[in-house]
PDB file of N, CA and C in Angstrom:
ATOM      1  N   UNK A   1     159.660 -14.339 126.526  1.00 52.00           N
ATOM      2  CA  UNK A   1     160.192 -13.111 127.142  1.00 52.00           C
ATOM      3  C   UNK A   1     161.546 -12.746 126.540  1.00 52.00           C
ATOM      4  N   UNK A   2     162.429 -13.739 126.421  1.00 56.00           N
ATOM      5  CA  UNK A   2     163.778 -13.465 125.918  1.00 56.00           C
ATOM      6  C   UNK A   2     163.718 -12.931 124.488  1.00 56.00           C
ATOM      7  N   UNK A   3     162.813 -13.483 123.685  1.00 62.00           N
ATOM      8  CA  UNK A   3     162.713 -13.043 122.291  1.00 62.00           C
ATOM      9  C   UNK A   3     162.266 -11.582 122.226  1.00 62.00           C
ATOM     10  N   UNK A   4     161.433 -11.159 123.179  1.00 67.00           N
ATOM     11  CA  UNK A   4     160.967  -9.774 123.171  1.00 67.00           C
ATOM     12  C   UNK A   4     162.030  -8.830 123.727  1.00 67.00           C
ATOM     13  N   UNK A   5     162.814  -9.299 124.696  1.00 75.00           N
ATOM     14  CA  UNK A   5     163.780  -8.416 125.345  1.00 75.00           C
ATOM     15  C   UNK A   5     165.040  -8.231 124.505  1.00 75.00           C
ATOM     16  N   UNK A   6     165.361  -9.198 123.664  1.00 83.00           N
ATOM     17  CA  UNK A   6     166.639  -9.133 122.946  1.00 83.00           C
ATOM     18  C   UNK A   6     166.747  -7.906 122.036  1.00 83.00           C
ATOM     19  N   UNK A   7     165.765  -7.636 121.145  1.00 83.00           N
ATOM     20  CA  UNK A   7     165.888  -6.451 120.283  1.00 83.00           C
ATOM     21  C   UNK A   7     165.894  -5.150 121.071  1.00 83.00           C
ATOM     22  N   UNK A   8     165.174  -5.125 122.204  1.00 85.00           N
ATOM     23  CA  UNK A   8     165.153  -3.906 123.025  1.00 85.00           C
ATOM     24  C   UNK A   8     166.546  -3.636 123.579  1.00 85.00           C
ATOM     25  N   UNK A   9     167.209  -4.681 124.069  1.00 88.00           N
ATOM     26  CA  UNK A   9     168.555  -4.498 124.609  1.00 88.00           C
ATOM     27  C   UNK A   9     169.508  -4.055 123.510  1.00 88.00           C
ATOM     28  N   UNK A  10     169.326  -4.578 122.287  1.00 89.00           N
ATOM     29  CA  UNK A  10     170.184  -4.157 121.172  1.00 89.00           C
ATOM     30  C   UNK A  10     169.972  -2.683 120.869  1.00 89.00           C
ATOM     31  N   UNK A  11     168.714  -2.232 120.908  1.00 88.00           N
ATOM     32  CA  UNK A  11     168.447  -0.816 120.664  1.00 88.00           C
ATOM     33  C   UNK A  11     169.085   0.046 121.749  1.00 88.00           C
ATOM     34  N   UNK A  12     169.021  -0.406 122.997  1.00 88.00           N
ATOM     35  CA  UNK A  12     169.636   0.360 124.080  1.00 88.00           C
ATOM     36  C   UNK A  12     171.141   0.447 123.889  1.00 88.00           C
ATOM     37  N   UNK A  13     171.760  -0.654 123.459  1.00 90.00           N
ATOM     38  CA  UNK A  13     173.206  -0.646 123.229  1.00 90.00           C
ATOM     39  C   UNK A  13     173.549   0.323 122.105  1.00 90.00           C
ATOM     40  N   UNK A  14     172.761   0.294 121.024  1.00 89.00           N
ATOM     41  CA  UNK A  14     173.010   1.222 119.918  1.00 89.00           C
ATOM     42  C   UNK A  14     172.851   2.659 120.386  1.00 89.00           C
ATOM     43  N   UNK A  15     171.850   2.903 121.224  1.00 91.00           N
ATOM     44  CA  UNK A  15     171.620   4.258 121.724  1.00 91.00           C
ATOM     45  C   UNK A  15     172.806   4.716 122.570  1.00 91.00           C
ATOM     46  N   UNK A  16     173.342   3.794 123.401  1.00 91.00           N
ATOM     47  CA  UNK A  16     174.507   4.143 124.217  1.00 91.00           C
ATOM     48  C   UNK A  16     175.695   4.476 123.328  1.00 91.00           C
ATOM     49  N   UNK A  17     175.908   3.685 122.281  1.00 89.00           N
ATOM     50  CA  UNK A  17     177.039   3.938 121.383  1.00 89.00           C
ATOM     51  C   UNK A  17     176.872   5.291 120.694  1.00 89.00           C
ATOM     52  N   UNK A  18     175.651   5.642 120.308  1.00 92.00           N
ATOM     53  CA  UNK A  18     175.419   6.945 119.674  1.00 92.00           C
ATOM     54  C   UNK A  18     175.745   8.065 120.654  1.00 92.00           C
ATOM     55  N   UNK A  19     175.331   7.917 121.916  1.00 93.00           N
ATOM     56  CA  UNK A  19     175.625   8.948 122.909  1.00 93.00           C
ATOM     57  C   UNK A  19     177.125   9.096 123.097  1.00 93.00           C
ATOM     58  N   UNK A  20     177.854   7.967 123.135  1.00 90.00           N
ATOM     59  CA  UNK A  20     179.307   8.011 123.295  1.00 90.00           C
ATOM     60  C   UNK A  20     179.935   8.716 122.099  1.00 90.00           C
ATOM     61  N   UNK A  21     179.457   8.403 120.889  1.00 90.00           N
ATOM     62  CA  UNK A  21     180.014   9.039 119.690  1.00 90.00           C
ATOM     63  C   UNK A  21     179.767  10.541 119.713  1.00 90.00           C
ATOM     64  N   UNK A  22     178.577  10.956 120.144  1.00 91.00           N
ATOM     65  CA  UNK A  22     178.268  12.389 120.211  1.00 91.00           C
ATOM     66  C   UNK A  22     179.183  13.072 121.213  1.00 91.00           C
ATOM     67  N   UNK A  23     179.407  12.431 122.375  1.00 91.00           N
ATOM     68  CA  UNK A  23     180.299  13.018 123.381  1.00 91.00           C
ATOM     69  C   UNK A  23     181.706  13.174 122.825  1.00 91.00           C
ATOM     70  N   UNK A  24     182.197  12.144 122.138  1.00 86.00           N
ATOM     71  CA  UNK A  24     183.563  12.208 121.601  1.00 86.00           C
ATOM     72  C   UNK A  24     183.675  13.280 120.537  1.00 86.00           C
ATOM     73  N   UNK A  25     182.680  13.411 119.659  1.00 87.00           N
ATOM     74  CA  UNK A  25     182.755  14.444 118.623  1.00 87.00           C
ATOM     75  C   UNK A  25     182.736  15.824 119.262  1.00 87.00           C
ATOM     76  N   UNK A  26     181.959  16.006 120.337  1.00 88.00           N
ATOM     77  CA  UNK A  26     181.945  17.294 121.032  1.00 88.00           C
ATOM     78  C   UNK A  26     183.311  17.592 121.632  1.00 88.00           C
ATOM     79  N   UNK A  27     183.933  16.586 122.246  1.00 82.00           N
ATOM     80  CA  UNK A  27     185.256  16.775 122.848  1.00 82.00           C
ATOM     81  C   UNK A  27     186.277  17.125 121.771  1.00 82.00           C
ATOM     82  N   UNK A  28     186.215  16.415 120.645  1.00 78.00           N
ATOM     83  CA  UNK A  28     187.182  16.657 119.567  1.00 78.00           C
ATOM     84  C   UNK A  28     186.981  18.060 118.993  1.00 78.00           C
ATOM     85  N   UNK A  29     185.738  18.490 118.843  1.00 81.00           N
ATOM     86  CA  UNK A  29     185.477  19.817 118.291  1.00 81.00           C
ATOM     87  C   UNK A  29     185.913  20.908 119.261  1.00 81.00           C
ATOM     88  N   UNK A  30     185.836  20.653 120.567  1.00 81.00           N
ATOM     89  CA  UNK A  30     186.222  21.668 121.549  1.00 81.00           C
ATOM     90  C   UNK A  30     187.736  21.808 121.644  1.00 81.00           C
ATOM     91  N   UNK A  31     188.477  20.741 121.335  1.00 76.00           N
ATOM     92  CA  UNK A  31     189.938  20.792 121.455  1.00 76.00           C
ATOM     93  C   UNK A  31     190.596  20.454 120.119  1.00 76.00           C
ATOM     94  N   UNK A  32     190.568  21.364 119.142  1.00 67.00           N
ATOM     95  CA  UNK A  32     191.166  21.079 117.837  1.00 67.00           C
ATOM     96  C   UNK A  32     192.687  21.007 117.901  1.00 67.00           C
ATOM     97  N   UNK A  33     193.292  21.594 118.910  1.00 66.00           N
ATOM     98  CA  UNK A  33     194.748  21.576 119.031  1.00 66.00           C
ATOM     99  C   UNK A  33     195.260  20.150 119.145  1.00 66.00           C
ATOM    100  N   UNK A  34     194.514  19.300 119.880  1.00 62.00           N
ATOM    101  CA  UNK A  34     194.983  17.940 120.150  1.00 62.00           C
ATOM    102  C   UNK A  34     194.644  16.993 118.997  1.00 62.00           C
ATOM    103  N   UNK A  35     193.437  17.116 118.454  1.00 55.00           N
ATOM    104  CA  UNK A  35     192.954  16.111 117.501  1.00 55.00           C
ATOM    105  C   UNK A  35     193.038  16.586 116.053  1.00 55.00           C
ATOM    106  N   UNK A  36     193.136  17.889 115.825  1.00 55.00           N
ATOM    107  CA  UNK A  36     193.116  18.395 114.457  1.00 55.00           C
ATOM    108  C   UNK A  36     194.381  18.060 113.684  1.00 55.00           C
ATOM    109  N   UNK A  37     195.527  18.039 114.384  1.00 56.00           N
ATOM    110  CA  UNK A  37     196.802  17.795 113.699  1.00 56.00           C
ATOM    111  C   UNK A  37     197.154  16.322 113.777  1.00 56.00           C
ATOM    112  N   UNK A  38     197.262  15.674 112.610  1.00 52.00           N
ATOM    113  CA  UNK A  38     197.619  14.251 112.602  1.00 52.00           C
ATOM    114  C   UNK A  38     198.890  14.059 111.791  1.00 52.00           C
TER     115      UNK A  38
END
């Protein structure tokens, strides 16, 4: 069971990270005043 569940949990974690990255890119694109100037 553990051998079957491990890759699935890794895929879920990767999917969560992708969703977080998409949210952050949307936030950065909506507010260029804060993030555009470095």
